[in-house]
PDB file of C-alpha atoms in Angstrom:
ATOM      1  CA  ALA B  91      -1.541  56.105   1.168  1.00 84.00           C
ATOM      2  CA  GLN B  92      -3.715  55.966  -1.909  1.00 91.00           C
ATOM      3  CA  LYS B  93      -7.375  55.090  -1.767  1.00 96.00           C
ATOM      4  CA  VAL B  94     -10.531  55.240  -3.869  1.00 98.00           C
ATOM      5  CA  THR B  95     -13.974  55.381  -2.279  1.00 98.00           C
ATOM      6  CA  GLN B  96     -17.202  54.637  -4.052  1.00 98.00           C
ATOM      7  CA  ALA B  97     -19.754  55.107  -1.309  1.00 96.00           C
ATOM      8  CA  GLN B  98     -22.746  54.013  -3.373  1.00 98.00           C
ATOM      9  CA  THR B  99     -22.871  50.245  -3.316  1.00 97.00           C
ATOM     10  CA  GLU B 100     -25.941  49.888  -5.487  1.00 98.00           C
ATOM     11  CA  ILE B 101     -28.170  52.300  -7.391  1.00 98.00           C
ATOM     12  CA  SER B 102     -31.471  51.455  -9.013  1.00 98.00           C
ATOM     13  CA  VAL B 103     -33.113  53.808 -11.510  1.00 98.00           C
ATOM     14  CA  VAL B 104     -35.854  53.652 -14.087  1.00 98.00           C
ATOM     15  CA  GLU B 105     -34.880  53.911 -17.719  1.00 98.00           C
ATOM     16  CA  LYS B 106     -34.370  57.463 -19.005  1.00 97.00           C
ATOM     17  CA  GLU B 107     -33.481  58.803 -15.562  1.00 98.00           C
ATOM     18  CA  ASP B 108     -30.138  60.541 -15.107  1.00 98.00           C
ATOM     19  CA  VAL B 109     -27.782  58.966 -12.598  1.00 98.00           C
ATOM     20  CA  THR B 110     -24.504  60.085 -11.036  1.00 98.00           C
ATOM     21  CA  LEU B 111     -21.912  57.694  -9.679  1.00 98.00           C
ATOM     22  CA  ASP B 112     -19.616  59.187  -7.071  1.00 98.00           C
ATOM     23  CA  CYS B 113     -15.889  58.637  -6.740  1.00 98.00           C
ATOM     24  CA  VAL B 114     -13.610  60.170  -4.123  1.00 98.00           C
ATOM     25  CA  TYR B 115      -9.886  59.532  -4.191  1.00 98.00           C
ATOM     26  CA  GLU B 116      -6.964  60.075  -1.837  1.00 97.00           C
ATOM     27  CA  THR B 117      -3.363  60.600  -2.792  1.00 95.00           C
ATOM     28  CA  ARG B 118      -0.525  62.923  -1.866  1.00 93.00           C
ATOM     29  CA  ASP B 119       1.051  62.620  -5.277  1.00 91.00           C
ATOM     30  CA  THR B 120       0.719  65.591  -7.587  1.00 90.00           C
ATOM     31  CA  THR B 121       0.837  63.433 -10.703  1.00 90.00           C
ATOM     32  CA  TYR B 122      -1.884  60.839 -10.904  1.00 93.00           C
ATOM     33  CA  TYR B 123      -4.440  59.385 -13.274  1.00 93.00           C
ATOM     34  CA  LEU B 124      -8.089  58.554 -12.774  1.00 95.00           C
ATOM     35  CA  PHE B 125     -10.116  56.002 -14.672  1.00 96.00           C
ATOM     36  CA  TRP B 126     -13.625  54.674 -14.947  1.00 98.00           C
ATOM     37  CA  TYR B 127     -14.347  51.112 -16.026  1.00 98.00           C
ATOM     38  CA  LYS B 128     -17.613  49.292 -16.652  1.00 98.00           C
ATOM     39  CA  GLN B 129     -17.984  45.614 -15.753  1.00 97.00           C
ATOM     40  CA  PRO B 130     -20.997  43.913 -17.340  1.00 94.00           C
ATOM     41  CA  PRO B 131     -22.099  40.467 -16.111  1.00 90.00           C
ATOM     42  CA  SER B 132     -19.638  38.809 -18.510  1.00 88.00           C
ATOM     43  CA  GLY B 133     -16.841  40.024 -16.224  1.00 90.00           C
ATOM     44  CA  GLU B 134     -14.587  41.944 -18.568  1.00 92.00           C
ATOM     45  CA  LEU B 135     -13.633  45.450 -17.449  1.00 96.00           C
ATOM     46  CA  VAL B 136     -14.421  47.919 -20.209  1.00 97.00           C
ATOM     47  CA  PHE B 137     -12.424  51.145 -20.242  1.00 96.00           C
ATOM     48  CA  LEU B 138     -14.523  54.322 -20.283  1.00 96.00           C
ATOM     49  CA  ILE B 139     -12.259  57.276 -19.546  1.00 94.00           C
ATOM     50  CA  ARG B 140      -8.810  58.349 -18.375  1.00 92.00           C
ATOM     51  CA  ARG B 141      -7.996  61.684 -16.782  1.00 92.00           C
ATOM     52  CA  ASN B 142      -4.654  63.035 -15.568  1.00 90.00           C
ATOM     53  CA  SER B 143      -4.289  65.256 -12.535  1.00 92.00           C
ATOM     54  CA  PHE B 144      -3.361  68.304 -14.587  1.00 90.00           C
ATOM     55  CA  ASP B 145      -6.476  68.288 -16.702  1.00 87.00           C
ATOM     56  CA  GLU B 146      -9.583  69.343 -14.816  1.00 85.00           C
ATOM     57  CA  GLN B 147     -11.721  69.841 -17.868  1.00 85.00           C
ATOM     58  CA  ASN B 148     -14.988  68.021 -17.708  1.00 86.00           C
ATOM     59  CA  GLU B 149     -15.667  65.591 -20.497  1.00 88.00           C
ATOM     60  CA  ILE B 150     -18.778  64.518 -22.322  1.00 89.00           C
ATOM     61  CA  SER B 151     -19.071  61.472 -24.527  1.00 91.00           C
ATOM     62  CA  GLY B 152     -22.577  60.883 -25.782  1.00 94.00           C
ATOM     63  CA  ARG B 153     -24.769  60.160 -22.763  1.00 95.00           C
ATOM     64  CA  TYR B 154     -21.731  59.929 -20.479  1.00 96.00           C
ATOM     65  CA  SER B 155     -20.098  62.853 -18.714  1.00 95.00           C
ATOM     66  CA  TRP B 156     -17.402  63.159 -16.091  1.00 95.00           C
ATOM     67  CA  ASN B 157     -16.815  65.880 -13.528  1.00 95.00           C
ATOM     68  CA  PHE B 158     -13.279  66.083 -12.130  1.00 95.00           C
ATOM     69  CA  GLN B 159     -12.799  68.405  -9.139  1.00 95.00           C
ATOM     70  CA  LYS B 160      -9.374  68.435  -7.485  1.00 94.00           C
ATOM     71  CA  SER B 161     -10.635  70.717  -4.718  1.00 93.00           C
ATOM     72  CA  THR B 162     -12.899  67.935  -3.441  1.00 96.00           C
ATOM     73  CA  SER B 163     -10.798  65.006  -4.755  1.00 96.00           C
ATOM     74  CA  SER B 164     -13.748  63.740  -6.720  1.00 97.00           C
ATOM     75  CA  PHE B 165     -14.207  62.285 -10.159  1.00 97.00           C
ATOM     76  CA  ASN B 166     -17.924  61.709 -10.643  1.00 97.00           C
ATOM     77  CA  PHE B 167     -19.590  59.992 -13.562  1.00 97.00           C
ATOM     78  CA  THR B 168     -23.047  60.896 -14.879  1.00 97.00           C
ATOM     79  CA  ILE B 169     -25.172  58.879 -17.263  1.00 97.00           C
ATOM     80  CA  THR B 170     -27.893  60.917 -18.913  1.00 97.00           C
ATOM     81  CA  ALA B 171     -31.114  59.249 -20.014  1.00 97.00           C
ATOM     82  CA  SER B 172     -30.024  55.848 -18.695  1.00 97.00           C
ATOM     83  CA  GLN B 173     -30.766  52.692 -20.636  1.00 97.00           C
ATOM     84  CA  VAL B 174     -31.148  49.072 -19.597  1.00 97.00           C
ATOM     85  CA  VAL B 175     -27.829  48.296 -21.309  1.00 96.00           C
ATOM     86  CA  ASP B 176     -26.123  50.602 -18.811  1.00 97.00           C
ATOM     87  CA  SER B 177     -26.789  48.056 -16.071  1.00 97.00           C
ATOM     88  CA  ALA B 178     -23.387  46.929 -14.820  1.00 98.00           C
ATOM     89  CA  VAL B 179     -20.877  47.463 -12.048  1.00 98.00           C
ATOM     90  CA  TYR B 180     -18.847  50.628 -12.476  1.00 98.00           C
ATOM     91  CA  PHE B 181     -15.379  51.030 -11.020  1.00 98.00           C
ATOM     92  CA  CYS B 182     -13.373  54.149 -10.419  1.00 98.00           C
ATOM     93  CA  ALA B 183      -9.595  53.639 -10.286  1.00 97.00           C
ATOM     94  CA  LEU B 184      -6.492  55.617  -9.401  1.00 96.00           C
ATOM     95  CA  ASN B 185      -2.953  55.293 -10.714  1.00 93.00           C
ATOM     96  CA  ILE B 186      -0.167  57.396  -9.257  1.00 88.00           C
ATOM     97  CA  GLY B 187       2.638  58.638 -11.443  1.00 72.00           C
ATOM     98  CA  SER B 188       5.342  56.442  -9.962  1.00 72.00           C
ATOM     99  CA  SER B 189       3.481  53.151 -10.066  1.00 77.00           C
ATOM    100  CA  TYR B 190       2.070  50.803 -12.637  1.00 82.00           C
ATOM    101  CA  LYS B 191      -0.870  49.499 -10.650  1.00 90.00           C
ATOM    102  CA  LEU B 192      -4.486  50.567 -10.571  1.00 94.00           C
ATOM    103  CA  ILE B 193      -6.127  51.094  -7.197  1.00 96.00           C
ATOM    104  CA  PHE B 194      -9.804  50.367  -7.547  1.00 98.00           C
ATOM    105  CA  GLY B 195     -12.796  51.503  -5.587  1.00 98.00           C
ATOM    106  CA  SER B 196     -15.265  48.895  -4.417  1.00 98.00           C
ATOM    107  CA  GLY B 197     -17.562  49.552  -7.353  1.00 98.00           C
ATOM    108  CA  THR B 198     -21.142  50.738  -7.760  1.00 98.00           C
ATOM    109  CA  ARG B 199     -23.722  48.330  -9.106  1.00 98.00           C
ATOM    110  CA  LEU B 200     -26.154  50.178 -11.375  1.00 98.00           C
ATOM    111  CA  LEU B 201     -29.489  48.619 -12.206  1.00 98.00           C
ATOM    112  CA  VAL B 202     -31.563  50.339 -14.857  1.00 97.00           C
ATOM    113  CA  ARG B 203     -35.128  49.057 -14.877  1.00 97.00           C
ATOM    114  CA  PRO B 204     -37.325  49.278 -17.967  1.00 96.00           C
TER     115      PRO B 204
ATOM    116  CA  LYS T 291      -7.108  44.782 -33.384  1.00 69.00           C
ATOM    117  CA  ALA T 292      -7.833  41.794 -31.223  1.00 82.00           C
ATOM    118  CA  GLY T 293      -8.282  42.472 -27.530  1.00 94.00           C
ATOM    119  CA  VAL T 294      -6.623  40.873 -24.560  1.00 96.00           C
ATOM    120  CA  THR T 295      -7.220  37.144 -24.470  1.00 97.00           C
ATOM    121  CA  GLN T 296      -7.067  34.886 -21.448  1.00 98.00           C
ATOM    122  CA  THR T 297      -7.090  31.124 -21.221  1.00 97.00           C
ATOM    123  CA  PRO T 298      -8.683  29.134 -19.833  1.00 97.00           C
ATOM    124  CA  ARG T 299     -11.897  31.008 -19.141  1.00 97.00           C
ATOM    125  CA  TYR T 300     -13.019  28.659 -16.380  1.00 97.00           C
ATOM    126  CA  LEU T 301     -11.102  26.347 -14.133  1.00 97.00           C
ATOM    127  CA  ILE T 302     -11.937  24.058 -11.235  1.00 98.00           C
ATOM    128  CA  LYS T 303      -9.149  22.826  -8.989  1.00 98.00           C
ATOM    129  CA  THR T 304      -8.855  21.252  -5.576  1.00 98.00           C
ATOM    130  CA  ARG T 305      -6.948  22.516  -2.576  1.00 98.00           C
ATOM    131  CA  GLY T 306      -3.229  21.897  -2.747  1.00 98.00           C
ATOM    132  CA  GLN T 307      -3.064  21.787  -6.524  1.00 98.00           C
ATOM    133  CA  GLN T 308      -1.347  24.399  -8.636  1.00 98.00           C
ATOM    134  CA  VAL T 309      -2.681  26.326 -11.603  1.00 98.00           C
ATOM    135  CA  THR T 310      -1.262  28.317 -14.512  1.00 98.00           C
ATOM    136  CA  LEU T 311      -3.246  31.041 -16.246  1.00 98.00           C
ATOM    137  CA  SER T 312      -2.295  32.575 -19.560  1.00 98.00           C
ATOM    138  CA  CYS T 313      -2.711  36.056 -21.011  1.00 98.00           C
ATOM    139  CA  SER T 314      -2.028  37.384 -24.497  1.00 98.00           C
ATOM    140  CA  PRO T 315      -1.909  41.181 -24.636  1.00 96.00           C
ATOM    141  CA  ILE T 316      -3.152  43.446 -27.377  1.00 94.00           C
ATOM    142  CA  SER T 317      -0.736  43.370 -30.286  1.00 93.00           C
ATOM    143  CA  GLY T 318       2.028  45.892 -29.719  1.00 90.00           C
ATOM    144  CA  HIS T 319       1.417  46.234 -25.978  1.00 91.00           C
ATOM    145  CA  ARG T 320       4.410  45.407 -23.844  1.00 90.00           C
ATOM    146  CA  SER T 321       3.056  45.772 -20.321  1.00 91.00           C
ATOM    147  CA  VAL T 322       0.880  43.115 -18.730  1.00 94.00           C
ATOM    148  CA  SER T 323      -0.761  43.430 -15.323  1.00 95.00           C
ATOM    149  CA  TRP T 324      -2.693  40.871 -13.306  1.00 97.00           C
ATOM    150  CA  TYR T 325      -5.534  41.503 -10.869  1.00 98.00           C
ATOM    151  CA  GLN T 326      -7.573  39.293  -8.569  1.00 98.00           C
ATOM    152  CA  GLN T 327     -11.258  40.044  -8.054  1.00 98.00           C
ATOM    153  CA  THR T 328     -13.201  38.549  -5.154  1.00 97.00           C
ATOM    154  CA  PRO T 329     -16.508  39.577  -3.575  1.00 93.00           C
ATOM    155  CA  GLY T 330     -14.795  40.262  -0.259  1.00 91.00           C
ATOM    156  CA  GLN T 331     -11.626  42.061  -1.300  1.00 95.00           C
ATOM    157  CA  GLY T 332     -12.682  43.566  -4.603  1.00 96.00           C
ATOM    158  CA  LEU T 333     -10.106  44.177  -7.320  1.00 97.00           C
ATOM    159  CA  GLN T 334      -6.541  43.807  -6.137  1.00 97.00           C
ATOM    160  CA  PHE T 335      -3.309  44.216  -8.033  1.00 96.00           C
ATOM    161  CA  LEU T 336      -1.095  41.145  -8.247  1.00 97.00           C
ATOM    162  CA  PHE T 337       1.883  42.153 -10.417  1.00 94.00           C
ATOM    163  CA  GLU T 338       2.960  43.933 -13.572  1.00 93.00           C
ATOM    164  CA  TYR T 339       5.495  42.936 -16.215  1.00 93.00           C
ATOM    165  CA  PHE T 340       7.232  44.888 -18.914  1.00 91.00           C
ATOM    166  CA  SER T 341       9.823  43.463 -21.274  1.00 89.00           C
ATOM    167  CA  GLU T 342       9.985  40.243 -19.247  1.00 93.00           C
ATOM    168  CA  THR T 343      10.735  42.153 -16.023  1.00 93.00           C
ATOM    169  CA  GLN T 344       8.466  42.444 -13.031  1.00 93.00           C
ATOM    170  CA  ARG T 345       8.187  46.136 -12.211  1.00 90.00           C
ATOM    171  CA  ASN T 346       5.528  46.061  -9.510  1.00 88.00           C
ATOM    172  CA  LYS T 347       4.159  43.480  -7.116  1.00 93.00           C
ATOM    173  CA  GLY T 348       1.090  43.598  -4.924  1.00 94.00           C
ATOM    174  CA  ASN T 349       0.586  42.236  -1.428  1.00 94.00           C
ATOM    175  CA  PHE T 350       0.145  38.573  -2.191  1.00 97.00           C
ATOM    176  CA  PRO T 351       1.986  35.568  -0.776  1.00 97.00           C
ATOM    177  CA  GLY T 352       4.828  33.954  -2.662  1.00 96.00           C
ATOM    178  CA  ARG T 353       2.469  31.234  -3.897  1.00 97.00           C
ATOM    179  CA  PHE T 354       1.446  33.741  -6.546  1.00 98.00           C
ATOM    180  CA  SER T 355       4.036  34.193  -9.249  1.00 97.00           C
ATOM    181  CA  GLY T 356       4.167  35.289 -12.834  1.00 97.00           C
ATOM    182  CA  ARG T 357       6.359  35.707 -15.815  1.00 97.00           C
ATOM    183  CA  GLN T 358       6.381  37.353 -19.196  1.00 97.00           C
ATOM    184  CA  PHE T 359       7.785  36.000 -22.419  1.00 97.00           C
ATOM    185  CA  SER T 360       9.651  37.795 -25.166  1.00 95.00           C
ATOM    186  CA  ASN T 361       6.445  38.076 -27.214  1.00 94.00           C
ATOM    187  CA  SER T 362       4.807  39.882 -24.239  1.00 94.00           C
ATOM    188  CA  ARG T 363       2.497  36.981 -23.432  1.00 97.00           C
ATOM    189  CA  SER T 364       2.273  36.401 -19.715  1.00 98.00           C
ATOM    190  CA  GLU T 365       1.458  33.578 -17.363  1.00 98.00           C
ATOM    191  CA  MET T 366       0.618  33.586 -13.706  1.00 98.00           C
ATOM    192  CA  ASN T 367       0.949  30.592 -11.455  1.00 98.00           C
ATOM    193  CA  VAL T 368      -0.638  29.844  -8.111  1.00 98.00           C
ATOM    194  CA  SER T 369       0.827  26.966  -6.172  1.00 95.00           C
ATOM    195  CA  THR T 370      -0.700  25.073  -3.254  1.00 97.00           C
ATOM    196  CA  LEU T 371      -4.165  26.404  -3.932  1.00 98.00           C
ATOM    197  CA  GLU T 372      -6.374  27.456  -1.033  1.00 98.00           C
ATOM    198  CA  LEU T 373     -10.144  27.894  -0.950  1.00 97.00           C
ATOM    199  CA  GLY T 374      -9.635  31.652  -0.707  1.00 97.00           C
ATOM    200  CA  ASP T 375      -7.907  31.695  -4.079  1.00 98.00           C
ATOM    201  CA  SER T 376     -11.267  31.228  -5.766  1.00 98.00           C
ATOM    202  CA  ALA T 377     -11.653  34.400  -7.778  1.00 98.00           C
ATOM    203  CA  LEU T 378     -11.837  36.046 -11.153  1.00 97.00           C
ATOM    204  CA  TYR T 379      -8.310  36.666 -12.386  1.00 98.00           C
ATOM    205  CA  LEU T 380      -8.053  39.548 -14.805  1.00 97.00           C
ATOM    206  CA  CYS T 381      -5.192  40.388 -17.069  1.00 97.00           C
ATOM    207  CA  ALA T 382      -4.670  43.834 -18.578  1.00 96.00           C
ATOM    208  CA  SER T 383      -2.275  45.169 -21.168  1.00 94.00           C
ATOM    209  CA  SER T 384      -1.028  48.639 -21.926  1.00 91.00           C
ATOM    210  CA  GLY T 385       1.829  50.595 -23.375  1.00 77.00           C
ATOM    211  CA  SER T 386       2.799  50.532 -26.972  1.00 57.00           C
ATOM    212  CA  LEU T 387       6.036  52.414 -26.348  1.00 55.00           C
ATOM    213  CA  ALA T 388       7.573  53.154 -22.990  1.00 55.00           C
ATOM    214  CA  ALA T 389       4.540  51.846 -21.116  1.00 53.00           C
ATOM    215  CA  GLY T 390       4.900  54.414 -18.405  1.00 61.00           C
ATOM    216  CA  ALA T 391       2.745  54.740 -15.371  1.00 69.00           C
ATOM    217  CA  GLY T 392      -0.704  56.130 -15.993  1.00 81.00           C
ATOM    218  CA  GLU T 393      -1.285  54.476 -19.328  1.00 86.00           C
ATOM    219  CA  THR T 394      -4.701  53.013 -19.932  1.00 91.00           C
ATOM    220  CA  GLN T 395      -4.947  49.333 -19.106  1.00 93.00           C
ATOM    221  CA  TYR T 396      -7.207  47.230 -21.316  1.00 95.00           C
ATOM    222  CA  PHE T 397      -8.623  44.151 -19.694  1.00 97.00           C
ATOM    223  CA  GLY T 398      -9.293  40.644 -20.882  1.00 96.00           C
ATOM    224  CA  PRO T 399     -12.416  38.594 -20.075  1.00 95.00           C
ATOM    225  CA  GLY T 400     -10.775  36.954 -17.087  1.00 96.00           C
ATOM    226  CA  THR T 401     -10.323  33.419 -15.838  1.00 97.00           C
ATOM    227  CA  ARG T 402     -12.785  32.219 -13.222  1.00 97.00           C
ATOM    228  CA  LEU T 403     -11.000  29.900 -10.822  1.00 98.00           C
ATOM    229  CA  LEU T 404     -12.936  27.766  -8.375  1.00 98.00           C
ATOM    230  CA  VAL T 405     -10.969  25.931  -5.708  1.00 98.00           C
ATOM    231  CA  LEU T 406     -12.802  23.063  -4.028  1.00 97.00           C
TER     232      LEU T 406
END
């Protein structure tokens, strides 16, 4: 069975703090894809990153960075120097190679206070 | 390029009625997926269409159905609405070519359905 766990329901930080959102996934497939999406209050899911199971390189995009570790089945997301505009719900999702659906975690609500 | 568009954005229905939601994918995308988001169940996959064919279906009752047209636009229909169908319904598109598994799905703004 495939599953995504985001254990942190809600995180509150003060602006400029660094924050890490955890994501742990379960799958027996060797080919799979991991995603992060941001959902602001408007409701639309905004794509942030896609990673396949064969690429364990960490990625940095501006203030965002992602740490993919197959050994611990984790795909964590770090925001450096957080800003109020980062406040949103963040979802981690899994797609296995033989399916067309995304399996989402329950999401982490991030509140960045000024 | 325009993003995924969904209509209507908001809808209020009563129990027992039926509803049709529409989704226009990003130009050139041929795969359309639908998801239901509720506070209790989170984001759940409904179904996925590619070239007018349903390739994947989630665990939802038969009251939930969908279709895709030759221009890749998709509709989903919910018949005999129940209170529990109140949710945000999100459509996503992907796949400019073969639209294989693992391609990035780009989401629309969603349709908020309230069933009274």
